[in-house]
Coordinates of C-alpha atoms and ligand atoms in Angstrom, one line a residue:
X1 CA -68.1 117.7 115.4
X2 CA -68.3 117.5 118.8
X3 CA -67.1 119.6 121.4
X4 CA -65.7 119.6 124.9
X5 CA -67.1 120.0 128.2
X6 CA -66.0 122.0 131.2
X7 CA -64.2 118.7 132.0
X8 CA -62.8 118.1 128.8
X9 CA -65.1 115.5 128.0
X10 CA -66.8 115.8 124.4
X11 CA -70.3 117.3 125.5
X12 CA -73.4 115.1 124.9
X13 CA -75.2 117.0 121.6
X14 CA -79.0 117.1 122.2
X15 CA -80.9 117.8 119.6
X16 CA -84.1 119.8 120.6
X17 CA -87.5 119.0 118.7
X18 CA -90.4 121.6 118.7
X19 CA -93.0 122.6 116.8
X20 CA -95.0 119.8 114.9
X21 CA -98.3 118.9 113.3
X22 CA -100.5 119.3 116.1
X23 CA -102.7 122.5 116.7
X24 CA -100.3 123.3 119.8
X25 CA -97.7 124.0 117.5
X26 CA -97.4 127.4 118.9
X27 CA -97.4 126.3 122.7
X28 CA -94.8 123.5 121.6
X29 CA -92.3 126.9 120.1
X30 CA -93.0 128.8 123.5
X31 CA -91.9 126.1 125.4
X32 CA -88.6 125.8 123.3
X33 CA -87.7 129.4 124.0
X34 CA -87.7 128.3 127.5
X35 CA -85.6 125.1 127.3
X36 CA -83.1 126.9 125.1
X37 CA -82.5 129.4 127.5
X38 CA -82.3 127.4 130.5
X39 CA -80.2 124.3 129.1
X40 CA -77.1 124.2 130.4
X41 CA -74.8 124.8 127.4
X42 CA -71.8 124.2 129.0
X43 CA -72.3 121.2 129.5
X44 CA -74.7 120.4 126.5
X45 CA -74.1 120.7 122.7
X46 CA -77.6 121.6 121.6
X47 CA -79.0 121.7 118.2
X48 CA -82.5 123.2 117.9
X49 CA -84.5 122.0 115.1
X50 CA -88.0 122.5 114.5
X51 CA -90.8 120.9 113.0
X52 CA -92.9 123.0 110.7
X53 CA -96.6 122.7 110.6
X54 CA -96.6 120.6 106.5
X55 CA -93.8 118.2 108.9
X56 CA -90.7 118.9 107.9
X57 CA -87.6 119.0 110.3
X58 CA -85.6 122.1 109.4
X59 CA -82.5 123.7 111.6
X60 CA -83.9 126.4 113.7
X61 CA -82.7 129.5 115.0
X62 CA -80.9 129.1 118.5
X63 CA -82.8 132.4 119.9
X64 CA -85.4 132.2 122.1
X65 CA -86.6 135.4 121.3
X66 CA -88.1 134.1 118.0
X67 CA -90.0 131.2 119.8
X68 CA -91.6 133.8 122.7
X69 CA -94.6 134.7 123.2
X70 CA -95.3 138.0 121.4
X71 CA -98.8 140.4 121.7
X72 CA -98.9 140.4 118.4
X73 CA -98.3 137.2 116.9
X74 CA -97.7 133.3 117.5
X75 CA -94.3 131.8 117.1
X76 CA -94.2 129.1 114.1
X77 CA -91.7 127.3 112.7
X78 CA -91.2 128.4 109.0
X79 CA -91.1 125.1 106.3
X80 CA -87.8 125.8 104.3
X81 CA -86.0 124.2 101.1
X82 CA -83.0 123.0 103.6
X83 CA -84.5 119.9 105.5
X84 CA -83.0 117.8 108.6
X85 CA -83.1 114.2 108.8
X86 CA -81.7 111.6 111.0
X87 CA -79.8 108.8 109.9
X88 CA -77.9 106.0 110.7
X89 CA -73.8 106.7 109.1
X90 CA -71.5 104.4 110.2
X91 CA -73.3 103.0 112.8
X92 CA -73.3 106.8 114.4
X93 CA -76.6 108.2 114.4
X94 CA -76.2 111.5 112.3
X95 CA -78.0 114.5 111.8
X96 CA -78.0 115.1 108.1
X97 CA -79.0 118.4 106.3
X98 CA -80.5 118.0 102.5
X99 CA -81.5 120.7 100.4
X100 CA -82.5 120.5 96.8
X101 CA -79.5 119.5 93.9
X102 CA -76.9 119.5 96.8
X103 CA -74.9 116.6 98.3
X104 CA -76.1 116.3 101.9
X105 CA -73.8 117.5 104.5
X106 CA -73.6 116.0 107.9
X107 CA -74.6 117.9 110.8
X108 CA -72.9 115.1 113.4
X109 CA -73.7 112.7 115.6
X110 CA -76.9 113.3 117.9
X111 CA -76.7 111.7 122.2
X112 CA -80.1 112.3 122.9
X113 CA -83.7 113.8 121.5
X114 CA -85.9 116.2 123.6
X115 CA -88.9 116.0 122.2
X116 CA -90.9 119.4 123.2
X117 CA -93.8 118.2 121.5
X118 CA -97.7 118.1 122.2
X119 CA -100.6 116.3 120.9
X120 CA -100.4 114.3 118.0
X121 CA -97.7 113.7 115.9
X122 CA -95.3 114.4 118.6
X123 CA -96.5 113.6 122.1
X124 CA -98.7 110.2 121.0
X125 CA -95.9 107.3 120.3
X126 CA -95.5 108.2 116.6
X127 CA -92.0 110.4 117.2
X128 CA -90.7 108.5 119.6
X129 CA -91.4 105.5 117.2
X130 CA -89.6 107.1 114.6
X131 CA -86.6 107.5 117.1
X132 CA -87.1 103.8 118.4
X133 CA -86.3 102.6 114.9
X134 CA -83.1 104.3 114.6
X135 CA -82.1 103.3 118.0
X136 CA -81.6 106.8 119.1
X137 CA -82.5 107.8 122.9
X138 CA -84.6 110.5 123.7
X139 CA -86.3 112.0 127.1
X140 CA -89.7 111.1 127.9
X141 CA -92.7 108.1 127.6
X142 CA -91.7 105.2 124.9
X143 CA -94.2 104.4 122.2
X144 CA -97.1 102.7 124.2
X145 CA -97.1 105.3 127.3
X146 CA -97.3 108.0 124.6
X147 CA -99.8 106.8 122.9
X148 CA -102.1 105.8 125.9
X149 CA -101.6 108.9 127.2
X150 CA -102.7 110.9 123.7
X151 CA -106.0 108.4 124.2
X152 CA -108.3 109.3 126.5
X153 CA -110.4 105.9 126.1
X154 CA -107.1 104.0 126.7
X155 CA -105.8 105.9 129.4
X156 CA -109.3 105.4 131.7
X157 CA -108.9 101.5 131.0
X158 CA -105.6 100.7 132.1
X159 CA -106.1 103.2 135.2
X160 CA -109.4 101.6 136.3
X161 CA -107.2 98.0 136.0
X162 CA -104.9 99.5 138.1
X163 CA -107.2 100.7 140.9
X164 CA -107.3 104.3 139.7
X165 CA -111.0 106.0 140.1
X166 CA -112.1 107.0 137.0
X167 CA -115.1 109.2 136.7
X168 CA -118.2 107.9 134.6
X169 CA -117.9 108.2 130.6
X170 CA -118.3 106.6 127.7
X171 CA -116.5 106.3 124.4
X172 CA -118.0 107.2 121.2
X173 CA -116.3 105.8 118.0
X174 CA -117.1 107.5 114.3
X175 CA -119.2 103.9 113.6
X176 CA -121.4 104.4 116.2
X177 CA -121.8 108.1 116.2
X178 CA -123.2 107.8 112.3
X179 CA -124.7 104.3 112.2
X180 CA -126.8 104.9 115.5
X181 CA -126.7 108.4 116.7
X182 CA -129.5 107.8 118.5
X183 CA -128.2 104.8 120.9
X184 CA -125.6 107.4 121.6
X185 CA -127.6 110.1 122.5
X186 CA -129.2 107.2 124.7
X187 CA -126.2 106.5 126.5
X188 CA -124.9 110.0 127.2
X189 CA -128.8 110.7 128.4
X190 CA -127.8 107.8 131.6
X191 CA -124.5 109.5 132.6
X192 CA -126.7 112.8 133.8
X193 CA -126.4 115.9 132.4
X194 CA -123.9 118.2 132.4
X195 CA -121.4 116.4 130.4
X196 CA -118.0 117.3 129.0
X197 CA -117.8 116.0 125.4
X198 CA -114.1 115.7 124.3
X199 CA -111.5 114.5 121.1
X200 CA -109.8 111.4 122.3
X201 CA -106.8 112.6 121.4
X202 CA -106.5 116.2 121.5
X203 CA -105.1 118.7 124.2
X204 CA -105.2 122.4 125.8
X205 CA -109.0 122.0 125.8
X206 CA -109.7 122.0 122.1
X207 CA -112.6 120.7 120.5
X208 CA -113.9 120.3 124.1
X209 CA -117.5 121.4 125.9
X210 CA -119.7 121.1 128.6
X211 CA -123.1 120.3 127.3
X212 CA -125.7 121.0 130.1
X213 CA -129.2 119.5 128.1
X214 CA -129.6 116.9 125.4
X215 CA -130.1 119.7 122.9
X216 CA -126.8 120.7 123.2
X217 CA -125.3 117.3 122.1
X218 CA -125.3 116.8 118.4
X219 CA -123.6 120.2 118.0
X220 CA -120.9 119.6 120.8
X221 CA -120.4 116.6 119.1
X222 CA -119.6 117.7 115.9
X223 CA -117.5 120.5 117.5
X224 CA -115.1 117.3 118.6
X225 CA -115.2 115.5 115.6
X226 CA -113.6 118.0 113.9
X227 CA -110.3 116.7 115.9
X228 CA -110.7 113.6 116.1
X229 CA -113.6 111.1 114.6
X230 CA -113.2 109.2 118.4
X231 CA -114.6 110.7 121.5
X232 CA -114.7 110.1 125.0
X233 CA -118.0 111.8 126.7
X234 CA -118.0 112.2 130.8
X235 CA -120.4 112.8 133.6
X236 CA -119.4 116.1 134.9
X237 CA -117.6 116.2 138.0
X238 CA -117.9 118.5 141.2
X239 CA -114.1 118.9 142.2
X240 CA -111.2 120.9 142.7
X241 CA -108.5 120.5 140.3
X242 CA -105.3 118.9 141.5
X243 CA -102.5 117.9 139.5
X244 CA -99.3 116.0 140.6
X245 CA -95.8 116.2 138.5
X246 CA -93.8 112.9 138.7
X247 CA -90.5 112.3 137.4
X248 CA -89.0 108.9 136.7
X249 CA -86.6 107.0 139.0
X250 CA -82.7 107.0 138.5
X251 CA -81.8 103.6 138.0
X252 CA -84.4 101.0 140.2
X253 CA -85.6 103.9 142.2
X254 CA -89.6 104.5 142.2
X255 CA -91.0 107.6 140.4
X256 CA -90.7 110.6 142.3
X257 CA -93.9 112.9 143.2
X258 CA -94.0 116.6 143.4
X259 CA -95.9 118.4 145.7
X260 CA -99.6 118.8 144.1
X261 CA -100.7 121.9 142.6
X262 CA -104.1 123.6 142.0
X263 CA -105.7 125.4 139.0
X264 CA -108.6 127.6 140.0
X265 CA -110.1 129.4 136.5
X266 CA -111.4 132.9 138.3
X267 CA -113.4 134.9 136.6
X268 CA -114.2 135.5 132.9
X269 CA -117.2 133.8 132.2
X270 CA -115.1 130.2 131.8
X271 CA -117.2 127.6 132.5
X272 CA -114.0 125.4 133.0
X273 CA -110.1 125.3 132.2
X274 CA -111.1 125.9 128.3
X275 CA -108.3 126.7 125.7
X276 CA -109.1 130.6 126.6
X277 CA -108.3 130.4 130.2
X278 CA -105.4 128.4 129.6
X279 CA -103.6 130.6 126.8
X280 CA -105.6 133.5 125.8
X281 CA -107.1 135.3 129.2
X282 CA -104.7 134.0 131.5
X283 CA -107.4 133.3 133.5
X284 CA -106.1 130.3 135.3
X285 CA -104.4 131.0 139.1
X286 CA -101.6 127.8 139.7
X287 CA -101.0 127.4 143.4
X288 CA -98.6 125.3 144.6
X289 CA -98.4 123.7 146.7
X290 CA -101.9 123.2 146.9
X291 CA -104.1 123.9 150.4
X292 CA -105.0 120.3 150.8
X293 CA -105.0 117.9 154.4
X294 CA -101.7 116.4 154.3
X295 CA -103.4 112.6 153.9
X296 CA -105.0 114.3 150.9
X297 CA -101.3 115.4 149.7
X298 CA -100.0 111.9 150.2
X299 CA -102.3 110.0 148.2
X300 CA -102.5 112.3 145.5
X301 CA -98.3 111.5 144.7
X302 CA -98.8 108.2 145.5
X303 CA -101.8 107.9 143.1
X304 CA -99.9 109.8 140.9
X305 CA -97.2 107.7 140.8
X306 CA -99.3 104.3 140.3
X307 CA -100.7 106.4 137.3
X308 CA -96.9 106.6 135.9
X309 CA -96.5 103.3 136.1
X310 CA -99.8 101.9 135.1
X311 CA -98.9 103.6 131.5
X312 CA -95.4 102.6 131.7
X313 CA -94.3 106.1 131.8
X314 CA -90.9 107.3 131.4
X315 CA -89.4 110.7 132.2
X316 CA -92.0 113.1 133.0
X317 CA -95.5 112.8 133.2
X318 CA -98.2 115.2 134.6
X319 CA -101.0 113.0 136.1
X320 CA -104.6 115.8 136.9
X321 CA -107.2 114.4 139.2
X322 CA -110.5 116.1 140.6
X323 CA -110.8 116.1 144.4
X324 CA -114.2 115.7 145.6
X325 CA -116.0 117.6 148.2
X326 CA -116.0 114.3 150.0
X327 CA -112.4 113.5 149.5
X328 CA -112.2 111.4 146.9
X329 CA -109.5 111.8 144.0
X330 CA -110.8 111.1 141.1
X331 CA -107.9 110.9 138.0
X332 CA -108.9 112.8 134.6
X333 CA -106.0 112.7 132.8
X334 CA -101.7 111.8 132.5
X335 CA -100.1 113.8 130.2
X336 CA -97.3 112.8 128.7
X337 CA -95.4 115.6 127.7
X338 CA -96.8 118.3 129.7
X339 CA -96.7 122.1 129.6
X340 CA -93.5 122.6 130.4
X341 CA -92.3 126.7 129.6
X342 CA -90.8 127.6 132.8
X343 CA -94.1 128.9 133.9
X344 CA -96.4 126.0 133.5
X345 CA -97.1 123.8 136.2
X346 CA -94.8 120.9 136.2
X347 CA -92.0 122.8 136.1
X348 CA -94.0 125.1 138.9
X349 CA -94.9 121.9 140.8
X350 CA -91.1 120.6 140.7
X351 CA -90.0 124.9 141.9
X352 CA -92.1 124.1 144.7
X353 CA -90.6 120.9 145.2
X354 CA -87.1 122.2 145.7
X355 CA -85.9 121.1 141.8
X356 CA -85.7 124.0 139.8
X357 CA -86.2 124.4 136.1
X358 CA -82.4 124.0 134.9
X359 CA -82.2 121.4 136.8
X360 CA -85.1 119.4 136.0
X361 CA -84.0 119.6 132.3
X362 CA -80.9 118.3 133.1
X363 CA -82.4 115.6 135.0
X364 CA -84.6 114.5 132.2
X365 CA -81.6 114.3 129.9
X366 CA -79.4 112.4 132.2
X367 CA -82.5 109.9 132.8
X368 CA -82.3 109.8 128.9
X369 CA -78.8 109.2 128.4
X370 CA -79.0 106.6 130.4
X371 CA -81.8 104.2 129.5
X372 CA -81.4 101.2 127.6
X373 CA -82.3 101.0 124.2
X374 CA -84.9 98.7 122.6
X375 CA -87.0 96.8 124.9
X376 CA -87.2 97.7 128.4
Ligands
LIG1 N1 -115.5 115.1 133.6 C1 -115.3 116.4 133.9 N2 -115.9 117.0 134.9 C2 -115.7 118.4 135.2 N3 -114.8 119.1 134.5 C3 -114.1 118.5 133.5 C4 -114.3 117.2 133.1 N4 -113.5 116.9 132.1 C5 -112.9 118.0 131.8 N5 -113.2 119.0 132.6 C6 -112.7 120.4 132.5 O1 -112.1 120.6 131.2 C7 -110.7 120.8 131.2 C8 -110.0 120.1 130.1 O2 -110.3 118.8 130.0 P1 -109.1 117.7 129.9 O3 -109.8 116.3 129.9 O4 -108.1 117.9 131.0 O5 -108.6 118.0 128.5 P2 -107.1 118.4 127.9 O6 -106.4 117.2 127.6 O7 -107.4 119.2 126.7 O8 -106.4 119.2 129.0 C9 -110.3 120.3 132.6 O9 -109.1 120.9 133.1 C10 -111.6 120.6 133.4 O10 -111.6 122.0 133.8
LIG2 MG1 -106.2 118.6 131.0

């Protein structure tokens, strides 16, 4: 099944995985379209195949046009009677395709898995769990980093051990919220007002608000319980919003650090980088690199880079701090699998770094091809 390179070496086959059971599904399509387009396929075998909302794997259609962004409706991967499935044949890892009464035909053998995936079910260890058991290598974070970086709880634990500054917060867990609501309420009361009340593990904003008075709370609260039953609730912070793209090492090599970027939400009565400025208005400017002191540039990658680490990160990792008006950087978030169409900003922040998006793909998927398997 496999074919030949430029060099007349067989190509590594990736298999490309998008879609999934998370509610960014859609933003997990649009940023296959991208990938697609840009991977090199001269040099790459790729096979797309995408996850469908129920979570079935089915073979996808190799045009991007059917994963873009349209005006009038969002991409999603279709559920179909054919379904993909990897197993182990011979001790070659093969794609296999079943469909109902048939014999199951083999789609050959699979190099490497780019998981596109966000949120849960795909960017939170469970995946890449999946792939760990049938010892097949794919890009990005290993099981733990994935799921620490799903958590938001988790994630502020291991980066205060490590040094990081983490801004005030507390975690609220489904026992407390409806055996004490009140103790809660307590608690939240002594961060300060506003707060941001948020899912542990969700992403692009959702299920997330600022709550400015106590009154507010029960009904923000239940507005994040509908994605998740744990939540993390933070003291608001006064800062700009800097983020920092890092890249895993080749070989012993540190992470590398792109120059940081900005998001500024401008106008449109957006309190904060909701889901609406992020996907819907377009209300968010990206500047990169951002206009910050150089000492202020330096210790946001190098911060960023001890919060790769801390996690255990591999690959790619987006790591989003605040910067104070007094200087300070405090971290909010690492994001595991980040946006990452050709116009989000880790591939923006690595432009602006001198790597560009073709290039950054195939650097993820020769830092995948070569990692070991099983504990590392
Ligand atoms: N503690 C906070 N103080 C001020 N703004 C916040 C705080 N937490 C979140 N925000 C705002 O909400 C946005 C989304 O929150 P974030 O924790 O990054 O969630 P997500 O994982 O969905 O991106 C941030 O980009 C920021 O604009
Ligand atoms: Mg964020």
């Amino acid at each position: 099944m496999t074919t030949e390179s430029r060099a007349g070496q067989p190509k590594p086959r990736v298999a490309v995985l998008f879609g999934g059971r998370s509610s960014e599904h859609a933003v997990s399509c649009v940023t296959a379209a991208g990938v697609l387009s840009a991977i090199d396929k001269d040099k790459y075998d790729v096979i797309p195949i995408g996850i469908a909302k129920t979570g079935q794997w089915v073979l996808a259609s190799g045009d991007t046009n059917e994963w873009s962004l349209s005006a009038s409706s969002l991409p999603e991967v279709a559920p179909s009677t054919q379904t993909v499935a990897l197993a182990e044949i011979g001790g070659e890892h093969q794609l296999i395709v079943a469909s109902p009464n048939q014999v199951p035909q083999e789609l050959g053998t699979v190099d490497v898995v780019f998981p596109l995936l966000h949120g849960p079910f795909g960017e939170d260890g469970t995946i890449q769990g999946l792939l760990e058991l049938s010892d097949t290598r794919y890009v990005g974070a290993g099981v733990l980093a994935s799921a620490v970086g799903m958590d938001k709880h988790f994630m502020k634990v291991i980066f205060e051990s490590a040094g990081l500054h983490v801004g005030p917060y507390i975690a609220v867990t489904d026992r407390q919220w409806l055996g004490d609501a009140e103790t809660v309420r307590k608690r939240v009361d002594q961060l300060g007002f506003p707060v941001f009340v948020k899912p542990a593990r969700a992403g692009s904003s959702m299920g997330i608000s600022k709550v400015d008075s106590l009154e507010g709370l029960d009904a923000a609260i239940e507005a994040a319980r509908e994605h998740d039953p744990k939540l993390v609730i933070e003291a608001g912070i006064t800062g700009r919003e800097i983020e920092c793209a890092v890249l895993e090492g080749r070989g012993t090599d540190a992470p590398r650090s792109s120059m940081p970027g900005e998001i500024s939400v401008a106008g449109g009565g957006h309190e904060f980088y909701d889901f609406n400025a992020k996907y819907v208005d377009d209300a968010a400017a990206l500047s990169c690199p951002a206009d910050l002191p150089e000492e202020a540039i330096a210790r946001v990658r190098e911060l960023a880079a001890v919060a790769f680490d801390a996690v255990g990160a591999e690959g790619l990792s987006r790591v989003d701090f605040f910067y104070t008006p007094e200087g300070e950087l405090i971290i909010n978030e690492i994001n595991t699998m980040p946006g990452f169409t050709p116009k989000s900003m880790y591939p923006q922040m690595w432009k602006a770094s001198g790597l560009e998006y073709a290039e950054l793909i195939d650097e993820l998927i020769h830092l995948a091809l070569h990692r070991k398997m099983g504990l590392r």
